[in-house]
Coordinates of C-alpha atoms in Angstrom, one line a residue:
M927 CA -19.9 133.2 18.3
A928 CA -16.7 133.2 16.7
A929 CA -15.0 132.6 19.8
I930 CA -16.7 130.3 20.5
L931 CA -15.9 128.5 16.8
Q932 CA -12.4 129.2 17.9
G933 CA -13.2 127.4 21.1
M934 CA -14.4 124.1 19.6
S935 CA -11.5 124.4 16.6
T936 CA -8.6 124.6 19.5
A937 CA -10.5 121.7 22.3
S938 CA -10.8 119.5 18.9
A939 CA -7.5 120.1 17.0
P940 CA -4.1 117.4 18.0
S941 CA -2.0 118.5 21.0
Q942 CA 1.8 118.7 20.7
E943 CA 2.2 118.4 24.3
P944 CA 0.1 115.7 26.9
A945 CA -3.0 116.9 27.8
A946 CA -4.3 118.0 32.0
G947 CA -4.7 114.6 33.6
G948 CA -3.5 112.5 30.1
G949 CA -1.9 109.4 30.3
P950 CA 1.8 109.3 29.3
D951 CA 1.3 107.7 26.0
G952 CA -1.3 111.0 25.2
A953 CA -4.6 109.4 25.6
V954 CA -7.3 112.1 26.2
S955 CA -8.8 111.7 29.3
P956 CA -12.2 111.4 30.7
L957 CA -12.4 114.9 32.2
A958 CA -11.3 116.3 28.8
G959 CA -13.6 114.6 27.0
M960 CA -16.7 115.9 29.7
R961 CA -15.5 119.6 28.5
L962 CA -15.5 118.9 24.9
T963 CA -19.3 118.1 25.3
E964 CA -19.8 121.5 27.4
L965 CA -18.7 123.8 24.5
L966 CA -20.5 121.7 21.8
D967 CA -24.0 122.2 24.0
E968 CA -22.8 125.5 25.1
V969 CA -22.3 126.4 21.2
Q970 CA -26.2 124.7 20.3
E971 CA -27.8 126.6 22.9
R972 CA -26.6 129.6 20.9
L973 CA -27.0 128.8 17.8
S974 CA -30.5 127.9 18.7
T975 CA -30.4 131.6 20.4
V976 CA -29.1 132.8 17.1
A977 CA -31.9 131.2 14.7
R978 CA -35.1 131.4 17.8
A979 CA -33.7 135.9 16.7
Q980 CA -33.6 135.5 13.1
A981 CA -37.2 133.8 13.2
R982 CA -38.2 136.8 15.5
V983 CA -36.6 139.2 13.1
E984 CA -38.8 137.5 10.2
D985 CA -41.8 137.7 12.0
L986 CA -41.4 141.3 13.1
L987 CA -40.6 141.9 9.1
D988 CA -43.8 140.0 8.1
A989 CA -46.0 142.1 10.5
F990 CA -44.5 145.1 8.9
L991 CA -45.8 144.3 5.8
S992 CA -48.8 142.6 7.1
V993 CA -49.5 146.4 9.1
S994 CA -48.4 148.6 5.5
S995 CA -50.1 147.1 3.0
G996 CA -54.3 147.5 3.3
L997 CA -55.8 151.7 3.3
D998 CA -58.2 151.3 5.6
L999 CA -58.1 152.6 8.9
D1000 CA -59.8 150.1 10.5
T1001 CA -58.7 146.9 8.6
T1002 CA -55.6 148.7 9.4
L1003 CA -55.9 149.1 13.3
R1004 CA -57.4 145.3 13.4
R1005 CA -54.0 143.8 11.6
I1006 CA -51.6 145.6 14.4
V1007 CA -53.3 144.0 16.9
E1008 CA -53.1 140.6 15.2
A1009 CA -49.8 141.0 14.1
A1010 CA -48.8 142.1 17.8
T1011 CA -50.7 139.4 19.3
R1012 CA -48.7 136.9 17.6
L1013 CA -45.3 138.3 18.1
V1014 CA -44.9 138.2 21.1
D1015 CA -47.4 134.6 21.7
A1016 CA -50.2 137.0 24.0
G1017 CA -53.5 135.0 24.9
Y1018 CA -55.3 139.4 24.8
G1019 CA -54.0 141.4 22.5
A1020 CA -56.4 145.1 22.2
L1021 CA -55.6 147.9 20.4
G1022 CA -56.8 151.6 22.3
V1023 CA -57.5 154.3 20.5
L1024 CA -57.1 157.6 22.5
A1025 CA -60.4 160.3 21.8
P1026 CA -59.6 164.0 21.4
Q1027 CA -62.0 164.5 24.5
G1028 CA -59.5 161.6 26.9
G1029 CA -60.5 158.0 27.8
L1030 CA -60.7 155.8 24.7
N1031 CA -62.7 156.6 20.7
A1032 CA -62.7 153.0 20.6
F1033 CA -61.5 149.5 21.9
I1034 CA -60.1 146.6 19.3
T1035 CA -59.8 143.5 20.9
V1036 CA -57.8 139.9 19.3
G1037 CA -58.5 136.6 21.7
M1038 CA -62.0 137.1 23.5
T1039 CA -64.1 135.4 21.7
A1040 CA -68.2 136.3 21.0
E1041 CA -69.7 135.2 23.8
Q1042 CA -67.0 136.6 26.2
R1043 CA -67.8 139.9 24.5
G1044 CA -71.6 139.6 25.8
R1045 CA -70.7 138.9 29.4
L1046 CA -69.0 142.9 29.5
D1047 CA -71.5 145.4 30.4
H1048 CA -69.3 147.9 28.1
L1049 CA -65.4 147.6 26.9
P1050 CA -62.7 149.3 29.2
E1051 CA -62.8 153.0 29.3
G1052 CA -59.2 154.1 29.8
K1053 CA -58.8 153.8 33.5
G1054 CA -56.5 152.7 36.4
V1055 CA -53.7 150.7 34.4
L1056 CA -54.9 151.5 31.0
G1057 CA -55.8 154.9 32.6
Q1058 CA -51.6 155.4 33.6
L1059 CA -50.0 154.2 30.1
I1060 CA -52.2 156.9 29.1
T1061 CA -50.9 159.5 31.2
D1062 CA -47.3 157.9 30.6
P1063 CA -46.9 156.7 27.1
H1064 CA -43.5 154.5 27.7
P1065 CA -43.6 150.7 27.5
L1066 CA -45.1 149.0 30.4
L1067 CA -44.6 145.6 31.7
I1068 CA -46.1 144.4 34.2
A1069 CA -45.8 140.5 36.6
D1070 CA -49.1 140.6 38.1
L1071 CA -51.8 143.2 37.5
G1072 CA -53.9 142.1 40.7
T1073 CA -51.1 143.7 42.6
H1074 CA -50.0 147.0 40.8
P1075 CA -50.8 150.6 42.2
A1076 CA -52.5 151.7 39.4
S1077 CA -55.5 148.6 38.4
V1078 CA -58.8 148.9 39.4
G1079 CA -59.7 145.3 38.9
L1080 CA -61.3 143.4 36.0
P1081 CA -65.0 144.4 34.8
P1082 CA -67.7 141.8 35.7
G1083 CA -67.6 139.2 33.1
H1084 CA -63.8 139.9 32.0
P1085 CA -61.8 137.1 31.4
P1086 CA -58.5 136.2 34.2
M1087 CA -55.2 138.4 33.1
R1088 CA -52.1 138.6 35.1
T1089 CA -49.3 139.8 33.2
F1090 CA -49.2 142.5 30.4
L1091 CA -47.4 144.7 28.2
G1092 CA -48.3 147.5 26.6
V1093 CA -46.6 150.4 24.6
P1094 CA -48.1 153.5 23.1
V1095 CA -48.3 154.2 19.3
L1096 CA -47.3 157.2 18.0
V1097 CA -47.8 159.1 14.8
R1098 CA -46.3 162.1 13.9
G1099 CA -45.5 162.5 17.8
T1100 CA -48.5 162.6 18.9
V1101 CA -50.2 159.1 20.9
F1102 CA -52.2 158.1 19.0
G1103 CA -52.9 155.0 20.9
N1104 CA -51.7 151.9 23.1
L1105 CA -51.3 148.2 22.5
Y1106 CA -51.8 145.9 25.4
M1107 CA -50.7 142.6 25.5
T1108 CA -52.0 140.3 28.1
E1109 CA -51.8 136.5 29.2
K1110 CA -48.8 135.2 27.6
H1111 CA -49.0 131.3 26.4
G1112 CA -47.4 129.0 28.5
G1113 CA -48.3 131.1 31.8
G1114 CA -44.3 132.4 31.4
L1115 CA -43.3 136.8 31.7
F1116 CA -43.3 139.7 29.4
T1117 CA -39.8 140.0 28.2
A1118 CA -37.7 143.1 28.2
E1119 CA -37.5 140.8 24.6
D1120 CA -40.8 141.2 24.2
S1121 CA -41.2 144.8 24.9
A1122 CA -38.8 146.2 22.4
V1123 CA -40.5 143.6 19.7
L1124 CA -43.7 145.5 20.4
V1125 CA -41.9 149.4 20.4
A1126 CA -40.8 148.5 16.9
L1127 CA -43.8 147.1 15.7
A1128 CA -46.1 150.1 17.6
G1129 CA -43.4 152.5 15.6
A1130 CA -44.3 150.7 12.2
A1131 CA -47.8 150.7 13.5
G1132 CA -47.5 154.4 13.4
I1133 CA -46.9 154.8 10.0
A1134 CA -49.4 152.8 9.1
V1135 CA -51.8 155.1 10.5
D1136 CA -50.8 158.1 9.4
N1137 CA -50.6 156.7 6.0
A1138 CA -54.6 155.4 6.6
R1139 CA -55.3 158.9 8.0
L1140 CA -53.9 160.8 5.1
Y1141 CA -55.9 158.3 2.9
A1142 CA -59.1 157.9 4.3
E1143 CA -58.9 162.3 4.3
G1144 CA -57.7 162.3 0.4
E1145 CA -60.9 160.1 -0.2
L1146 CA -63.5 162.1 2.2
R1147 CA -62.5 165.1 0.3
R1148 CA -62.4 163.5 -3.0
R1149 CA -66.5 163.0 -2.2
W1150 CA -67.0 166.2 -1.2
L1151 CA -65.6 167.5 -4.0
T1152 CA -67.7 165.3 -6.5
A1153 CA -70.8 166.4 -4.3
V1154 CA -69.4 170.0 -5.7
G1155 CA -69.0 169.1 -8.8
D1156 CA -72.7 167.5 -9.2
V1157 CA -74.9 170.1 -7.7
R1158 CA -73.3 172.5 -9.8
S1159 CA -74.0 170.9 -12.5
T1160 CA -77.7 169.8 -11.4
L1161 CA -78.2 173.1 -10.7
L1162 CA -76.8 174.8 -13.8
A1163 CA -78.8 171.8 -15.4
G1164 CA -82.0 173.7 -14.5
L1165 CA -83.3 172.2 -11.4
S1166 CA -85.9 173.7 -9.9
P1167 CA -84.7 176.5 -6.5
D1168 CA -87.1 173.3 -3.9
E1169 CA -85.2 170.5 -5.8
A1170 CA -81.6 171.6 -5.7
L1171 CA -82.1 172.7 -2.6
R1172 CA -83.4 169.1 -1.1
L1173 CA -80.1 167.6 -3.1
V1174 CA -78.0 170.0 -1.0
V1175 CA -79.4 168.7 2.6
G1176 CA -79.6 165.6 1.2
R1177 CA -75.8 164.6 0.5
V1178 CA -74.7 167.0 3.6
A1179 CA -76.6 164.4 5.6
E1180 CA -74.8 161.1 2.9
L1181 CA -71.9 162.9 3.3
T1182 CA -71.7 163.8 7.3
G1183 CA -72.8 160.5 8.0
A1184 CA -75.3 162.5 10.2
D1185 CA -79.1 161.5 11.1
G1186 CA -81.4 164.6 10.2
A1187 CA -80.1 167.8 7.9
W1188 CA -82.0 171.1 7.4
L1189 CA -81.5 174.2 5.1
V1190 CA -83.1 177.1 6.8
S1191 CA -83.5 180.8 4.9
G1192 CA -83.4 184.5 7.2
P1193 CA -83.6 186.2 8.6
D1194 CA -87.4 187.1 8.3
P1195 CA -86.7 191.1 8.0
D1196 CA -89.6 190.9 10.0
G1197 CA -89.7 189.0 12.7
G1198 CA -86.5 187.6 12.9
G1199 CA -87.5 184.3 12.1
Y1200 CA -85.6 181.0 9.7
Q1201 CA -87.7 179.5 7.3
V1202 CA -86.9 175.4 6.6
K1203 CA -87.0 175.4 3.0
A1204 CA -85.3 171.7 2.5
Q1205 CA -85.3 168.6 5.2
T1206 CA -84.4 164.8 5.2
G1207 CA -83.4 162.0 7.6
A1208 CA -85.9 159.0 8.3
G1209 CA -88.2 159.2 11.4
L1210 CA -88.7 162.8 11.5
V1211 CA -91.2 165.3 11.2
D1212 CA -91.7 167.2 8.2
I1213 CA -91.2 170.7 8.8
T1214 CA -90.8 172.3 5.6
G1215 CA -92.0 175.4 5.5
T1216 CA -92.0 176.2 9.7
V1217 CA -90.8 179.0 10.9
L1218 CA -87.6 178.8 13.3
H1219 CA -86.5 180.9 15.6
P1220 CA -82.7 180.9 17.1
D1221 CA -83.8 181.2 20.4
E1222 CA -86.0 178.0 20.9
A1223 CA -83.7 176.0 18.3
P1224 CA -79.9 175.5 19.8
A1225 CA -77.5 174.7 17.1
L1226 CA -79.2 177.3 14.9
Q1227 CA -79.1 179.9 17.8
A1228 CA -75.2 178.9 17.7
V1229 CA -74.3 178.7 14.0
V1230 CA -76.1 182.6 14.1
T1231 CA -74.0 183.8 17.3
A1232 CA -70.9 182.4 15.8
G1233 CA -71.4 183.8 12.1
T1234 CA -68.9 179.9 11.1
A1235 CA -68.9 176.7 11.3
T1236 CA -70.2 175.6 14.9
T1237 CA -70.3 172.3 16.3
L1238 CA -72.3 172.1 19.2
D1239 CA -73.5 168.8 21.6
M1240 CA -77.3 168.5 22.5
T1241 CA -76.8 166.2 25.3
G1242 CA -78.4 167.5 28.1
I1243 CA -79.6 170.6 26.1
P1244 CA -83.7 170.7 26.7
Y1245 CA -85.9 170.4 23.8
D1246 CA -88.8 170.9 23.1
G1247 CA -89.1 172.4 19.4
P1248 CA -89.7 170.1 16.2
N1249 CA -89.1 166.6 15.8
G1250 CA -88.5 166.9 20.1
H1251 CA -89.3 163.5 19.5
V1252 CA -85.6 162.7 18.8
T1253 CA -82.6 162.5 21.3
W1254 CA -80.3 164.7 19.5
G1255 CA -76.8 164.5 20.0
S1256 CA -73.6 166.1 18.3
T1257 CA -74.8 169.2 15.6
I1258 CA -73.1 170.6 13.0
G1259 CA -74.2 173.9 11.9
V1260 CA -73.1 176.9 8.2
P1261 CA -73.6 179.7 6.7
L1262 CA -74.5 179.4 3.3
R1263 CA -73.8 183.0 2.1
S1264 CA -75.5 183.9 -1.4
T1265 CA -75.1 187.4 -2.6
D1266 CA -78.3 187.1 -5.1
A1267 CA -80.4 185.1 -2.2
R1268 CA -81.1 185.9 1.2
A1269 CA -78.5 183.8 3.8
A1270 CA -79.6 180.6 4.9
V1271 CA -77.8 177.9 7.5
V1272 CA -77.5 174.3 6.9
I1273 CA -78.0 172.0 9.9
A1274 CA -76.8 168.8 9.8
A1275 CA -77.5 166.4 13.9
R1276 CA -76.5 162.8 14.9
R1277 CA -78.9 161.5 17.6
G1278 CA -77.5 160.7 20.9
G1279 CA -75.2 158.3 21.7
R1280 CA -73.6 158.5 18.2
P1281 CA -70.4 159.4 17.8
G1282 CA -69.5 163.5 17.4
F1283 CA -68.9 164.7 13.8
D1284 CA -65.1 164.4 13.0
P1285 CA -62.7 167.8 13.6
A1286 CA -62.5 167.5 9.7
V1287 CA -65.9 167.9 8.8
A1288 CA -66.2 170.8 9.6
P1289 CA -64.0 172.8 6.8
L1290 CA -65.5 170.4 4.8
I1291 CA -68.6 171.3 5.0
T1292 CA -68.0 174.8 5.1
E1293 CA -66.2 174.8 1.6
F1294 CA -69.6 173.5 0.7
A1295 CA -71.3 175.7 1.1
D1296 CA -69.2 178.0 -0.4
Q1297 CA -68.8 176.1 -3.1
V1298 CA -73.1 175.8 -3.1
A1299 CA -73.5 179.1 -2.2
L1300 CA -71.9 180.0 -5.7
A1301 CA -73.3 177.4 -7.6
L1302 CA -76.6 178.5 -6.7
D1303 CA -75.7 182.2 -7.1
M1304 CA -74.6 181.0 -10.8
A1305 CA -78.1 179.3 -11.2
A1306 CA -80.1 182.3 -10.0
R1307 CA -78.7 183.9 -12.9
Q1308 CA -78.9 181.7 -15.5
Q1309 CA -82.5 181.5 -15.0
V1310 CA -83.1 185.6 -15.3
A1311 CA -81.6 185.2 -18.6
R1312 CA -83.3 182.7 -19.6
R1313 CA -86.7 185.1 -18.0
L1314 CA -85.3 187.7 -20.1
D1315 CA -84.7 185.9 -23.3
V1316 CA -88.0 184.0 -22.7
Y1317 CA -89.4 187.6 -22.4
E1318 CA -87.8 188.7 -25.0
D1319 CA -89.9 186.4 -27.2
R1320 CA -92.8 187.4 -25.5
D1321 CA -92.4 190.8 -26.7
R1322 CA -91.3 190.2 -30.4
I1323 CA -94.8 187.9 -30.7
A1324 CA -97.0 190.1 -29.1
R1325 CA -95.3 193.2 -31.3
D1326 CA -96.0 191.4 -34.6
L1327 CA -99.5 189.8 -33.1
H1328 CA -100.2 193.4 -33.0
D1329 CA -98.7 195.8 -35.5
H1330 CA -99.5 192.4 -38.5
V1331 CA -102.4 189.9 -37.6
I1332 CA -104.4 192.3 -35.5
Q1333 CA -104.3 195.5 -38.6
R1334 CA -105.1 192.8 -40.8
L1335 CA -108.3 191.1 -39.4
F1336 CA -109.3 194.9 -38.2
A1337 CA -109.8 195.5 -42.0
A1338 CA -111.0 192.7 -43.4
G1339 CA -113.7 193.2 -40.4
L1340 CA -114.1 196.7 -41.8
S1341 CA -114.1 195.1 -45.7
L1342 CA -116.7 192.9 -44.7
Q1343 CA -118.9 195.3 -42.4
A1344 CA -118.4 197.8 -45.8
A1345 CA -119.5 195.5 -48.2
A1346 CA -122.6 194.0 -46.3
T1347 CA -124.1 197.2 -46.3
R1348 CA -124.1 196.8 -50.6
V1349 CA -125.2 193.2 -50.1
R1350 CA -129.0 193.6 -50.8
D1351 CA -129.9 189.0 -49.7
D1352 CA -130.9 189.2 -46.4
P1353 CA -129.6 185.7 -45.2
V1354 CA -126.2 186.4 -46.7
R1355 CA -125.8 190.0 -45.3
Q1356 CA -126.2 188.1 -42.2
R1357 CA -123.5 185.8 -43.0
L1358 CA -121.4 187.8 -43.3
C1359 CA -122.4 190.2 -40.1
A1360 CA -121.7 187.0 -38.3
V1361 CA -118.5 186.9 -40.2
V1362 CA -117.6 190.3 -38.5
D1363 CA -118.9 189.5 -34.9
Q1364 CA -116.1 186.3 -35.7
L1365 CA -113.5 189.0 -36.5
D1366 CA -114.1 191.5 -33.7
E1367 CA -113.8 188.3 -31.5
T1368 CA -110.7 187.2 -32.7
V1369 CA -109.2 190.8 -32.3
R1370 CA -110.0 190.3 -28.7
D1371 CA -108.6 187.4 -27.6
I1372 CA -105.8 187.9 -29.3
R1373 CA -105.5 191.2 -27.4
T1374 CA -106.2 189.1 -24.4
T1375 CA -103.6 186.6 -25.7
I1376 CA -100.4 190.0 -25.5
F1377 CA -101.6 191.0 -22.6
D1378 CA -100.6 187.3 -21.7
L1379 CA -97.7 187.6 -23.4
H1380 CA -96.9 190.7 -21.0
T1381 CA -97.5 189.4 -17.6
T1382 CA -94.7 187.7 -15.7
D1383 CA -95.4 184.3 -14.6
G1384 CA -97.3 185.0 -11.7
A1385 CA -100.0 183.9 -13.9
D1386 CA -99.1 180.3 -13.3
H1387 CA -99.0 180.5 -9.5
P1388 CA -102.1 178.5 -7.2
D1389 CA -102.8 182.8 -5.5
S1390 CA -102.8 183.9 -9.5
L1391 CA -106.7 185.2 -10.0
R1392 CA -106.7 184.5 -13.9
R1393 CA -105.8 180.5 -12.4
R1394 CA -108.5 181.2 -9.7
L1395 CA -111.3 181.6 -12.7
L1396 CA -110.0 178.9 -14.8
D1397 CA -109.8 176.8 -12.4
I1398 CA -113.7 177.5 -11.0
A1399 CA -115.1 177.9 -15.1
T1400 CA -113.9 173.9 -15.6
Q1401 CA -114.5 172.7 -12.3
S1402 CA -118.0 174.3 -11.8
A1403 CA -118.5 173.6 -15.4
G1404 CA -118.9 169.8 -14.9
E1405 CA -118.4 167.8 -17.9
S1406 CA -121.7 168.4 -19.6
L1407 CA -120.9 172.0 -20.3
R1408 CA -117.8 173.4 -22.3
P1409 CA -116.1 176.5 -21.3
T1410 CA -114.1 179.4 -22.6
V1411 CA -112.7 182.0 -20.6
R1412 CA -111.1 185.2 -21.9
M1413 CA -109.4 187.8 -20.1
S1414 CA -107.6 191.2 -20.8
G1415 CA -106.7 193.9 -19.2
A1416 CA -103.9 193.7 -15.3
V1417 CA -106.4 191.0 -13.9
D1418 CA -103.9 190.2 -11.5
S1419 CA -102.3 193.5 -10.7
L1420 CA -105.7 195.2 -10.0
V1421 CA -108.2 192.9 -9.1
T1422 CA -106.5 191.8 -5.5
G1423 CA -108.0 190.9 -2.0
E1424 CA -112.5 191.2 -1.4
L1425 CA -112.8 192.0 -5.0
A1426 CA -110.8 189.6 -6.3
A1427 CA -113.2 187.1 -4.1
D1428 CA -116.1 188.3 -4.6
V1429 CA -115.2 188.4 -9.1
A1430 CA -113.9 184.5 -8.5
A1431 CA -117.9 183.8 -6.4
V1432 CA -120.2 185.4 -9.5
V1433 CA -118.0 183.5 -11.9
R1434 CA -118.6 180.3 -9.8
E1435 CA -122.2 181.4 -9.3
G1436 CA -122.7 182.0 -13.3
V1437 CA -121.1 179.0 -14.8
S1438 CA -122.8 176.9 -12.1
N1439 CA -126.2 178.0 -13.0
A1440 CA -126.0 177.8 -16.6
A1441 CA -124.0 174.0 -15.8
R1442 CA -127.6 172.7 -13.8
H1443 CA -130.1 174.7 -15.3
A1444 CA -130.0 176.3 -18.8
G1445 CA -128.9 173.1 -20.5
A1446 CA -126.4 174.5 -22.8
R1447 CA -123.7 173.1 -24.7
H1448 CA -121.1 176.0 -24.0
V1449 CA -120.4 179.2 -21.9
V1450 CA -117.9 182.3 -22.7
V1451 CA -116.2 183.7 -19.1
T1452 CA -115.1 187.1 -20.3
V1453 CA -113.6 189.3 -18.5
E1454 CA -112.4 192.9 -19.1
V1455 CA -110.6 195.3 -16.4
T1456 CA -110.2 198.8 -16.8
D1457 CA -110.8 201.2 -14.3
T1458 CA -113.7 199.0 -14.4
V1459 CA -114.4 195.3 -13.9
V1460 CA -116.6 193.9 -16.0
L1461 CA -117.2 190.5 -16.0
E1462 CA -120.3 188.3 -18.5
V1463 CA -121.0 184.8 -18.3
R1464 CA -122.9 183.7 -21.4
D1465 CA -124.6 180.7 -22.5
D1466 CA -126.2 179.2 -24.9
G1467 CA -129.2 178.0 -23.1
R1468 CA -133.0 177.8 -23.3
G1469 CA -132.5 181.1 -21.4
I1470 CA -133.6 182.2 -17.6
D1471 CA -136.6 180.6 -16.1
P1472 CA -138.5 184.0 -14.7
T1473 CA -140.1 181.5 -12.1
V1474 CA -136.4 179.9 -11.1
A1475 CA -135.3 181.0 -8.0
R1476 CA -133.2 183.9 -7.3
S1477 CA -131.5 183.9 -4.0
G1478 CA -128.0 183.5 -6.1
L1479 CA -128.9 186.1 -8.1
R1480 CA -128.8 188.2 -4.7
N1481 CA -126.2 187.6 -3.7
M1482 CA -124.9 188.6 -6.9
E1483 CA -126.3 191.9 -6.9
Q1484 CA -125.2 192.6 -3.1
R1485 CA -121.6 192.0 -4.1
A1486 CA -121.3 194.6 -6.8
E1487 CA -123.7 197.1 -5.2
R1488 CA -121.5 197.2 -2.3
W1489 CA -118.7 198.1 -4.5
G1490 CA -121.0 200.4 -5.9
G1491 CA -121.4 198.8 -9.3
R1492 CA -124.4 196.5 -10.7
S1493 CA -125.0 192.7 -11.9
S1494 CA -128.0 191.6 -14.1
V1495 CA -129.6 189.1 -15.5
A1496 CA -131.2 188.5 -19.2
R1497 CA -132.2 186.4 -22.2
A1498 CA -129.6 187.6 -25.0
A1499 CA -130.5 188.4 -28.0
D1500 CA -129.6 185.7 -30.0
G1501 CA -130.8 182.7 -27.2
G1502 CA -129.1 181.7 -23.9
T1503 CA -128.2 183.6 -20.9
L1504 CA -126.2 186.7 -20.1
L1505 CA -124.6 187.4 -16.4
R1506 CA -123.4 191.2 -16.8
W1507 CA -122.2 191.5 -13.1
Q1508 CA -119.5 194.9 -12.9
A1509 CA -117.9 197.3 -10.7
P1510 CA -115.4 200.3 -10.0
L1511 CA -111.6 199.3 -9.1
P1512 CA -111.2 200.6 -5.2
V1513 CA -109.2 203.8 -5.4
R1514 CA -105.4 202.7 -4.0
Q1515 CA -103.8 204.9 -1.5
D1516 CA -100.0 205.7 -2.4
V1517 CA -98.1 206.2 0.4

C-alpha cells in the first residue's frame, strides 16, 4: 500500500524536466495521463480488497463471539453451522458429528427447507466424499462433487450440489466432526481464502464445543448429585423400603433418559434367582415380585458376569422374557452393593431405535448406586434403632402393667371377694361377685396386652394368625353383632400351618352362628395358647336351639378330633351360647 501511494505521489508531483513524450513547453502528454488513471484504478482496487478483508475479519470475529456465547451444546452446534455458511457465502451448510463406533452420530443442516428434508429417506451417514473427510481430516476443496473419485452420488430427493468445501472440527486434538459447505452463492467456486476462514472458525468452534461439553458434563453430574441427596434425605426421613426402591428406579430412569428401569434383589440362596423389587416405565407390564434368572434376562446376565457397570445393546438379541413385547435397544446395568441387605442390580433400558447410552453415564450411575447403597444401609440402621426404642418403651409399659396395674387389680379383686363372703344381702353379694369377675377379665385383657407388647411387628403382617382372627371376627359378625377378640400366648409362633387354618375355620363358624341364629348383640372370642390351643366363642343371645342343623358343629368336632382334642357347644349359665374348642399343639421335631 505504501508503494502504491508513493507511486501516486511520484506520478502527480511536478517534474523539473519535461516528461517523456512531453512538448517543449512542459505539458503532460496523453500517454502520461493514461498511466495516472491506471495507477488510480489499481489503488482503488487494492483499497477495496483491504476493505473486503477487513469486513471479512470483522465477520469472522463476530462468528467467533457467536459460537462461543452459549453453553448449550445443541445450540452451539447450530450456531457454528450458521456462522460458517454465512462466512463463506454458501447456499447449504452442515456439521456432521462423529459417532464413537464410526460414521455420523448427528447431522445439523442449514439452508435446506423442511420440504427438502422431508423428501430425503435418511440424512447422510458419512460415506463417499463425507467419509473421505472422516478418514483424512484435512481441508478439502472440490470444484465439482460429481467428478470426485470418492463421490457416490446424492440420495434421491436431495437438492443438487456441485461446489464443496469441508474442514474438520478438532476438540483437544481429536476430531469431533466436520463442517461441510456446498453451492457458493453466485455460481462461483470456493477459494483458498474461504478454506482459511473456515479453518479459523473450526478452531474457535472446537473450543466452544469443548466448553459446552464440559458444561453439559458438569450439569449432568450436578443432577446426579442432587438425586443422590434427594434419595438420601428421603430415606433418612423414614420412607418405607418399597417406596425408597421405587424412588431409586424413578430417578435412574429420569437421569439416563431410559424407557424402563428395574431394581432386582438377589441372588436367592436356593435357586439363584433375582426378585424384581421396583419398576418404572410407561407401557410396561408390572413385574414387581417376579423372580428372574440371569440366563433368561441378558442385561442381568451381563451385569452379574462382569460384576460392574455394563452396557449391552439388545438389538438383534432374542428375548421373550418379561416385557418381551417391547423391542429393546441399549441397556445399562450396575450392581448395588449393600452391607445390611442382599445385593441388588439396577438396570435401565431404552427402546430399539433410540441412541445408546453415553459412555459418561456409566461412572455416574455407578457412583449413584454406591451412594444409594450407603443411604439404604444408614436408613436400615436408623429403622433398627427406632425399632429398638419402640421395643424398649413396650418393655417398660409391659413391666409397669405387670408390676403395678395387675397387682393392684388382683389385690382389689381379693378384697372384694373377701368382702362378698361377709355380706348377707344376696343382691349385693352377687353384684360384688360380678365386679370380681369383671376384674378377672380385665386382668386377662391386660396380660394379653402385655404379651402383645412383647411380640414383634409380625402381628401386623397379613399372614399373622392374630390379624386373620381379628379380620374373621369382624367380617363374620356383620353389622348387627359387636365382636371382641382376646388372645394370650404365642399365637403366631406356636399355632401355624394346618392347625392355624382349623382355628380360623372354627372362629368363622362360631361367630357366623352367633350372628345368624343366636339373636345376640355381642360376641367374645377368646384364644389362649400354652401347650394347648383353647378357643371359646361366647355370645349373649338366646342360646343354642336343640333342633338346629349340626353340620357345622360336626365339622368343628372333626377338626378337634384329628388333633386329639375336643369340641363342645352348650347354653351358658348366664344365658347365650358357649362354644369351646381345644386341641394340643403338635410336637415339634428340632433338628
